[in-house]
PDB file of C-alpha atoms and ligand atoms in Angstrom:
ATOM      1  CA  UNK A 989      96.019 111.687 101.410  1.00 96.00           C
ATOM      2  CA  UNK A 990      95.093 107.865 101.291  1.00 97.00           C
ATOM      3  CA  UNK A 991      95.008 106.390  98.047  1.00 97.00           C
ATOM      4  CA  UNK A 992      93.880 102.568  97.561  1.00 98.00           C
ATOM      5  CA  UNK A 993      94.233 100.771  94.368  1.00 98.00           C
ATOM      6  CA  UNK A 994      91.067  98.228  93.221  1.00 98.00           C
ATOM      7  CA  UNK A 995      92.476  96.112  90.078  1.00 98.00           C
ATOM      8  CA  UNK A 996      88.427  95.468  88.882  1.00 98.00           C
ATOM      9  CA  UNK A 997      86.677  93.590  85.935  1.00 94.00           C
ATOM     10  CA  UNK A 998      88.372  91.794  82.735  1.00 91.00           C
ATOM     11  CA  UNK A 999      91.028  94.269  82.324  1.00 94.00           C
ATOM     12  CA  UNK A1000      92.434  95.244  85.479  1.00 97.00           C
ATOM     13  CA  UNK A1001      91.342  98.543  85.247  1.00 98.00           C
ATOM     14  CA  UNK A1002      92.437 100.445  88.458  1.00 98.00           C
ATOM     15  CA  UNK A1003      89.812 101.719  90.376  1.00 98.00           C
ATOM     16  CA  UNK A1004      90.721 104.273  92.995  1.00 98.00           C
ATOM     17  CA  UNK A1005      89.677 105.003  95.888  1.00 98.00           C
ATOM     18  CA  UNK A1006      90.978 108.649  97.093  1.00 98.00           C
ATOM     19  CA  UNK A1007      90.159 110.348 100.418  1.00 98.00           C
ATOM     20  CA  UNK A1008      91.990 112.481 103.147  1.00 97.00           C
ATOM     21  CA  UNK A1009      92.542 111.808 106.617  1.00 95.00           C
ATOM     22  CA  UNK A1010      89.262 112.364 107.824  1.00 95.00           C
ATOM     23  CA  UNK A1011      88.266 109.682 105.009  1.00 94.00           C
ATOM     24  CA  UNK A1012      85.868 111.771 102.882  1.00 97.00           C
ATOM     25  CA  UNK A1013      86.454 111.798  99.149  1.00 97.00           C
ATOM     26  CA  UNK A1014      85.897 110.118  95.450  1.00 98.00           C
ATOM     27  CA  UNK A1015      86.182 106.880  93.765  1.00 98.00           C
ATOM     28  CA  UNK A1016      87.831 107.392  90.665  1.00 99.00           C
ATOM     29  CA  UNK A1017      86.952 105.198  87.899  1.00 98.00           C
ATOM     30  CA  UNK A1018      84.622 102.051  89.243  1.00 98.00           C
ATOM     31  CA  UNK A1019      84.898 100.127  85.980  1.00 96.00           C
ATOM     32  CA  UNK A1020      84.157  97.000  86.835  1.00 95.00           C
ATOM     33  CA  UNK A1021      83.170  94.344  90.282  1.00 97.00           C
ATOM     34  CA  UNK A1022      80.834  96.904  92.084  1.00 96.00           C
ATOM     35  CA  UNK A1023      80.270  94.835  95.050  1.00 97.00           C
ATOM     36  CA  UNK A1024      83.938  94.739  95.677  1.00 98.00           C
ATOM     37  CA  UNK A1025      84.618  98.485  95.123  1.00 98.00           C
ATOM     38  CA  UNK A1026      81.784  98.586  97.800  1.00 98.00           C
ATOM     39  CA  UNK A1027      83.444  96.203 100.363  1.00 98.00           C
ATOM     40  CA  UNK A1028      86.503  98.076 100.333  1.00 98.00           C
ATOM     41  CA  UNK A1029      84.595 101.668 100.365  1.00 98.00           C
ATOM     42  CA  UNK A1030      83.186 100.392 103.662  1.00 98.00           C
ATOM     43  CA  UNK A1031      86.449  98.964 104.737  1.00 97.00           C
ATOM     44  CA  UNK A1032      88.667 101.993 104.469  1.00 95.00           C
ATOM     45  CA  UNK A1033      85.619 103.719 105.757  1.00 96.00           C
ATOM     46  CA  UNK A1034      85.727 106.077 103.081  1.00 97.00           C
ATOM     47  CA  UNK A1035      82.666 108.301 102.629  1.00 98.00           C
ATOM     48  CA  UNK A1036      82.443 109.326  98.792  1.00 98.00           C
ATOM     49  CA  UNK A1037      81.133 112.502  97.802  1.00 98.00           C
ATOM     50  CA  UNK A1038      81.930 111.770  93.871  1.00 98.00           C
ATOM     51  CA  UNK A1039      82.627 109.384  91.124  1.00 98.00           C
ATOM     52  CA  UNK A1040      84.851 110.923  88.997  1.00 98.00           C
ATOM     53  CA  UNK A1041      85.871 109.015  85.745  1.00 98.00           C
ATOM     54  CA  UNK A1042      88.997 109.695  83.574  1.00 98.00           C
ATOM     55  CA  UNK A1043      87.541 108.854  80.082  1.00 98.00           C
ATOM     56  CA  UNK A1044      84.097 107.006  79.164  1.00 98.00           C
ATOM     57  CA  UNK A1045      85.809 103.947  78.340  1.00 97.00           C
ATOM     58  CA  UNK A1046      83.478 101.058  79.248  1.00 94.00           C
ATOM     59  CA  UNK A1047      86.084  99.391  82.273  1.00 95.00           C
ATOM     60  CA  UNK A1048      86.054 102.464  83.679  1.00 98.00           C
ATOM     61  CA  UNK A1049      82.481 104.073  83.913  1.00 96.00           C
ATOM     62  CA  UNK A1050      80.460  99.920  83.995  1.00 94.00           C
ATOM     63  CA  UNK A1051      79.910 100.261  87.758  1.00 95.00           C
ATOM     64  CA  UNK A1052      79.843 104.144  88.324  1.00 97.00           C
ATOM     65  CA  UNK A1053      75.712 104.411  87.952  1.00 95.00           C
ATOM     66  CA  UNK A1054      75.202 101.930  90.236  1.00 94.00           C
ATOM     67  CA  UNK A1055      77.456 103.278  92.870  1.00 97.00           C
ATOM     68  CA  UNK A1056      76.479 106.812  92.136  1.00 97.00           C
ATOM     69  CA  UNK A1057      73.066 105.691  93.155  1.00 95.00           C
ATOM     70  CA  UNK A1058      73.551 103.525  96.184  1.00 96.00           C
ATOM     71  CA  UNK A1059      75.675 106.462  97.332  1.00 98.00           C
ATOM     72  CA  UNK A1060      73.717 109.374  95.950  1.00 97.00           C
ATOM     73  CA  UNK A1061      76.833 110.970  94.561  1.00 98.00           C
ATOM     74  CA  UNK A1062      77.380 112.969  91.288  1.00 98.00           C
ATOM     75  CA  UNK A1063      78.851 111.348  88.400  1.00 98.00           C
ATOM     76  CA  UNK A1064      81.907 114.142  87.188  1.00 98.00           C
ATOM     77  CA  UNK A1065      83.240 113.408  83.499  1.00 98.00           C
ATOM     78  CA  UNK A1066      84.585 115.837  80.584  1.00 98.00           C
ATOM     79  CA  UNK A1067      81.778 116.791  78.405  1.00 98.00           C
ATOM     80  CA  UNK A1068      83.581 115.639  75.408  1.00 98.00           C
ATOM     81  CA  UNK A1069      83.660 111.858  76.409  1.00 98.00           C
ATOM     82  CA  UNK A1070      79.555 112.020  76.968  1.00 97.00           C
ATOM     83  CA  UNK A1071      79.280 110.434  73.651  1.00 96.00           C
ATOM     84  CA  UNK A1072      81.407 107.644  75.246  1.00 96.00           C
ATOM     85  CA  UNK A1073      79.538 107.554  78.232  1.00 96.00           C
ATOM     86  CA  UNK A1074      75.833 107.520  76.952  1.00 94.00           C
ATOM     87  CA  UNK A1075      76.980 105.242  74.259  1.00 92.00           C
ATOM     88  CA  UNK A1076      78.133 102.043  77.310  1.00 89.00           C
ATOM     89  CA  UNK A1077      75.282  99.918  75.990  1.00 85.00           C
ATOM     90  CA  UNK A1078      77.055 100.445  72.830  1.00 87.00           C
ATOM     91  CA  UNK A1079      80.571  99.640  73.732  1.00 90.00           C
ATOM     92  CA  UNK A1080      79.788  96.838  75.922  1.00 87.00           C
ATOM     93  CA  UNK A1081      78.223  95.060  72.719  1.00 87.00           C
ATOM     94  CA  UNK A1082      81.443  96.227  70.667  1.00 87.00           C
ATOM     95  CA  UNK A1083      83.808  94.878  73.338  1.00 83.00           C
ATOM     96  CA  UNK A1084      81.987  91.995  75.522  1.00 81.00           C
ATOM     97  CA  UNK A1085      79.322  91.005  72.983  1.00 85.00           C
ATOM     98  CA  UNK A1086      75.781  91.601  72.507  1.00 85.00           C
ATOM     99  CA  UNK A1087      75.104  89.056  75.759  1.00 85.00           C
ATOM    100  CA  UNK A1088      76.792  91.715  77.959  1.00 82.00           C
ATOM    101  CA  UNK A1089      75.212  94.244  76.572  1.00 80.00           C
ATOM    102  CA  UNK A1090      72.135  92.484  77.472  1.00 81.00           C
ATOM    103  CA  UNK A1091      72.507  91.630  81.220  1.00 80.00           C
ATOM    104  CA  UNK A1092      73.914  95.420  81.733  1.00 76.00           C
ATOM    105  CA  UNK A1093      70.917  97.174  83.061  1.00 70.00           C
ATOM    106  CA  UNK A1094      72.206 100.244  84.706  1.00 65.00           C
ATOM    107  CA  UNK A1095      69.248 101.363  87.083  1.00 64.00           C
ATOM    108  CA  UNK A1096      69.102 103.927  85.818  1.00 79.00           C
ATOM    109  CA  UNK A1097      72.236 105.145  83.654  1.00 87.00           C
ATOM    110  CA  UNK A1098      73.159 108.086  85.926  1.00 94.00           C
ATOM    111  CA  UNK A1099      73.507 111.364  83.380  1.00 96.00           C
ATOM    112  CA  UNK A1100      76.995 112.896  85.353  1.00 98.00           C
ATOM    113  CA  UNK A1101      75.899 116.321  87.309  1.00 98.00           C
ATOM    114  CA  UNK A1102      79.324 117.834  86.639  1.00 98.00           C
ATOM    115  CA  UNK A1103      81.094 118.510  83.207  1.00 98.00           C
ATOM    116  CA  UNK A1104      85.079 118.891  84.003  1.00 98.00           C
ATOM    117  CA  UNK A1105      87.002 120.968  82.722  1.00 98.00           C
ATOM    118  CA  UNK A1106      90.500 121.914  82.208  1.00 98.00           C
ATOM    119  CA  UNK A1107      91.725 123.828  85.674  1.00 98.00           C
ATOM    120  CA  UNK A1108      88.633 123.230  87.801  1.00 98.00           C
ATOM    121  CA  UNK A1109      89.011 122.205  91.431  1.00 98.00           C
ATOM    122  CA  UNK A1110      87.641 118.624  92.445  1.00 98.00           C
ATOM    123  CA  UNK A1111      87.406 118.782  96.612  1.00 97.00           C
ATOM    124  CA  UNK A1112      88.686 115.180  98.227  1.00 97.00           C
ATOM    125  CA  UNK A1113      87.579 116.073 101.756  1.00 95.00           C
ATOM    126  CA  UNK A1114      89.699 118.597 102.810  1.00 95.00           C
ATOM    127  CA  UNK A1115      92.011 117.966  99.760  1.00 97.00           C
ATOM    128  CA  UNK A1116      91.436 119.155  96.175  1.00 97.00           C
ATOM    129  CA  UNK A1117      93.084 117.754  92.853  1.00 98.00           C
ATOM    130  CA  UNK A1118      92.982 120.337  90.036  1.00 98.00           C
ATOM    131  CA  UNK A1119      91.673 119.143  86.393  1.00 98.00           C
ATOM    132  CA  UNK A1120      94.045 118.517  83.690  1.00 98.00           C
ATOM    133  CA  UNK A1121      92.740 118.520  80.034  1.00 98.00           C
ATOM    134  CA  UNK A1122      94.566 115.071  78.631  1.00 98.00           C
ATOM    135  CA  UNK A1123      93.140 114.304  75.399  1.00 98.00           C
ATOM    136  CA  UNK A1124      94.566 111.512  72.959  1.00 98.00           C
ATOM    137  CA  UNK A1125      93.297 108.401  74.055  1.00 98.00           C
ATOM    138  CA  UNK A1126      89.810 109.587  73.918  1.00 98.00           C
ATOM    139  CA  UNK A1127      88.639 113.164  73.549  1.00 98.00           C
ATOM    140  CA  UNK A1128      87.945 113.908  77.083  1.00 98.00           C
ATOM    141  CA  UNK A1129      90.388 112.032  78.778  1.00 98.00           C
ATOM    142  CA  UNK A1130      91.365 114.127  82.252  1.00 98.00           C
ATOM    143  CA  UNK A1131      94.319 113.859  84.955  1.00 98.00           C
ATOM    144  CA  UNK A1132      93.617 114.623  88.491  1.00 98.00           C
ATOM    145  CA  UNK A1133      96.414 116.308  90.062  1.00 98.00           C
ATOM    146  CA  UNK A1134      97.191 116.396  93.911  1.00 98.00           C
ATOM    147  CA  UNK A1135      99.499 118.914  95.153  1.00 97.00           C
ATOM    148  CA  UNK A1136     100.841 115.777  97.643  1.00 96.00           C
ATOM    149  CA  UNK A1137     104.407 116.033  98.150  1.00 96.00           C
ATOM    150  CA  UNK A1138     105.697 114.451  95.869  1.00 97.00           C
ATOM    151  CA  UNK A1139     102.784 115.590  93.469  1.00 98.00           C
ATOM    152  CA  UNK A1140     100.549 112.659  92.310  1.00 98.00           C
ATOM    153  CA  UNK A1141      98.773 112.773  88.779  1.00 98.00           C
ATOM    154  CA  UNK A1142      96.087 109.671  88.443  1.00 99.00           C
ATOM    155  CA  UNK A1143      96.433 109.741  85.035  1.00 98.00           C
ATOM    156  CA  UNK A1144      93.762 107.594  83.104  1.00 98.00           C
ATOM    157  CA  UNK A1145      94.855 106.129  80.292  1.00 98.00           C
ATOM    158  CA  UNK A1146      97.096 108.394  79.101  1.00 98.00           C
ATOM    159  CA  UNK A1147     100.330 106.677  79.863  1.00 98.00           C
ATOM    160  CA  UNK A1148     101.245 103.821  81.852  1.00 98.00           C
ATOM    161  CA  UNK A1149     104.986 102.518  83.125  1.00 97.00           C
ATOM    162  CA  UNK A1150     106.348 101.522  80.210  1.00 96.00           C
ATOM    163  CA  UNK A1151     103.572 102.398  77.548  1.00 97.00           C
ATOM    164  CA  UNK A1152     100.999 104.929  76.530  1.00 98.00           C
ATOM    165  CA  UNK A1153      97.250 104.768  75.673  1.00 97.00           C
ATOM    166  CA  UNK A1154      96.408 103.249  72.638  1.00 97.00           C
ATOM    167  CA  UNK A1155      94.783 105.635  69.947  1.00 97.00           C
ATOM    168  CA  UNK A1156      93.472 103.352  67.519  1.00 95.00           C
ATOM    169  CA  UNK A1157      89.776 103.505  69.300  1.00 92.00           C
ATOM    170  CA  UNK A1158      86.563 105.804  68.812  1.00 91.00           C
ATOM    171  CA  UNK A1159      87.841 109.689  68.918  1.00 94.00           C
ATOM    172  CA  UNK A1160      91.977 108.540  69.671  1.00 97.00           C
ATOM    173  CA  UNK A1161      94.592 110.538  68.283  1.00 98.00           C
ATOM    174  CA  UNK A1162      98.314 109.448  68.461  1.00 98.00           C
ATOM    175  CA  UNK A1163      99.917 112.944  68.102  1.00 98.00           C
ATOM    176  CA  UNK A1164      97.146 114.593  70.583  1.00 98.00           C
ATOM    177  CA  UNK A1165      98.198 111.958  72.771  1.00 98.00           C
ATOM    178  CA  UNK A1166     102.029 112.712  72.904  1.00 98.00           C
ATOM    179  CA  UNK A1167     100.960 116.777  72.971  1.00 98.00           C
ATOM    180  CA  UNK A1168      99.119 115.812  75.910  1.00 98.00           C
ATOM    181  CA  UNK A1169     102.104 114.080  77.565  1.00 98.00           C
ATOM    182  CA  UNK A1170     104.966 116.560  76.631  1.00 98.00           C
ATOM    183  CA  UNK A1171     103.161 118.805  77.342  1.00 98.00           C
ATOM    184  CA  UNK A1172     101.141 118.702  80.297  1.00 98.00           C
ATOM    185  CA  UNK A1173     102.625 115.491  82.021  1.00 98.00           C
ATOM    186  CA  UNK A1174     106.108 115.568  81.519  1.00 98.00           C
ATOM    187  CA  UNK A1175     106.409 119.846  82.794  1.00 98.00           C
ATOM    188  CA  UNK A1176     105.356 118.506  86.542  1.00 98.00           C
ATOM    189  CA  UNK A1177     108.024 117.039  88.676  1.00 98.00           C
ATOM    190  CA  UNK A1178     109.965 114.574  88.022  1.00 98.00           C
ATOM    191  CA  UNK A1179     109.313 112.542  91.492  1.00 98.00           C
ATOM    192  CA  UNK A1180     105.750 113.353  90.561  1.00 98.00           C
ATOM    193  CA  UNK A1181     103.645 109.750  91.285  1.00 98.00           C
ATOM    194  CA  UNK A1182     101.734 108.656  88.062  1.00 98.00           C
ATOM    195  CA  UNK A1183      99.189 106.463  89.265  1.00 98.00           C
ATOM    196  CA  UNK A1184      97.862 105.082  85.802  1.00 98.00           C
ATOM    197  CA  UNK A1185      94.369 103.585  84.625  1.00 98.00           C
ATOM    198  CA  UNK A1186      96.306  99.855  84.515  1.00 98.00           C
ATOM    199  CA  UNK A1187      99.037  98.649  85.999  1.00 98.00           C
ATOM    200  CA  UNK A1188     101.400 100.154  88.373  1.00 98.00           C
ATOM    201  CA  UNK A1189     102.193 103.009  89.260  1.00 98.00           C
ATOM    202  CA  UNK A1190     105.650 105.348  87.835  1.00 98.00           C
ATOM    203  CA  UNK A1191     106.617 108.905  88.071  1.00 98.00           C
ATOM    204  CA  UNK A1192     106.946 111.678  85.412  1.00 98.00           C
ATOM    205  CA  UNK A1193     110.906 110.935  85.449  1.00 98.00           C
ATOM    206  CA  UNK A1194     111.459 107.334  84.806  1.00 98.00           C
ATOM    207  CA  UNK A1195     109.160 107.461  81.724  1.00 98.00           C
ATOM    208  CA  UNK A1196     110.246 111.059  80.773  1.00 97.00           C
ATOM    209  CA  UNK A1197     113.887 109.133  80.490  1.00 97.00           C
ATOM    210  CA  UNK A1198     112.767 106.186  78.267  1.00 89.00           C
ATOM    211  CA  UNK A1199     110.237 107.797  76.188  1.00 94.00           C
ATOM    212  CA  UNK A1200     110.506 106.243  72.572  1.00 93.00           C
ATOM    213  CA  UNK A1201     107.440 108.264  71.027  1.00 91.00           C
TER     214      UNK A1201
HETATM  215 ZN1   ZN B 196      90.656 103.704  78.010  1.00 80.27          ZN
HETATM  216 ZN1   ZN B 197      91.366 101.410  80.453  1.00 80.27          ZN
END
């Protein structure tokens, strides 16, 4: 598996992209800096069949119309952070002002062509991750897991080295959140790579060890 980190727009949000050897596969999350995710899609000569976004947070769905077009690639999301998604106008104006929300003219805003869901299979060339359900930070919030070895989870914003996602915003729940951690994060390995939606990277057993929640 290659895996290449993009730190894009005003929050650093990491933008993946994930492929196997051959170099087919997805760009997870293209929340922000389109052009660059572009440059380095050609670079790594990595031929996308899919966006696939964790949540519908705003820095990490801005740029995935736009690149689902010039690519003509499905958008994949869980159906229960469509609200989110449809609603980008919306949160651009809550977040980055009514200016922003202004100059973004998605051409068009790209309705996703799959609805994930817990256990299905998303192909990364001749790779696959398998869907986890990770709800807490928004509704539909999703892992993608990799049977690499180690295993890596790309984890949204779920939980980060040192931290977890906050809960305070539309549809967040703090003790759906730590269900969805206990529960579905913390039973994989514990040399399991969590590559997180900010940040660095960690694995399941350094934050399984300091967990203060
Ligand atoms: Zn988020
Ligand atoms: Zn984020």
């Amino acid at each position: 598996m290659k895996l290449h980190r993009i730190p894009v727009g005003p929050f650093a949000t990491n933008c993946l992209l994930v492929g196997d050897e051959g170099g087919q596969g997805v760009v997870v999350d293209p929340g922000g800096d389109g052009e660059v995710i572009a440059d380095r899609v050609a670079a790594f000569r990595l031929q996308p069949t899919l966006i696939v976004l964790t949540h519908g947070h705003l820095d990490h769905c801005l740029e995935a119309s736009a690149l689902a077009s010039r690519y003509g690639v499905p958008v994949a999301i869980h159906p229960a952070d469509l609200p989110l998604y449809r609603n980008l106008p919306r949160q651009i104006a809550a977040l980055l002002g009514p200016a922003a929300a202004e100059a973004f003219r998605p051409d068009p805003l790209v309705e996703p062509g799959w609805l994930l869901n817990e256990g299905d299979r998303v192909p990364i060339g001749a790779l696959e991750a398998e869907v986890l359900h990770l709800p807490g930070h928004t509704p539909g919030g999703i892992g993608l897991l990799i049977r690499t070895e180690p295993p890596t989870l790309i984890c949204g914003d779920t939980i980060f080295r040192d931290g977890i996602g906050r809960t305070d915003l539309w549809g967040g729940d703090h003790e759906t959140l730590i269900a969805s951690i206990r529960n579905k994060v913390f039973t994989l390995p514990d040399d399991t790579r969590l590559v997180c939606g900010h940040g660095a990277e960690t694995t399941v057993g350094r934050e399984k060890a300091f967990f203060p929640y």
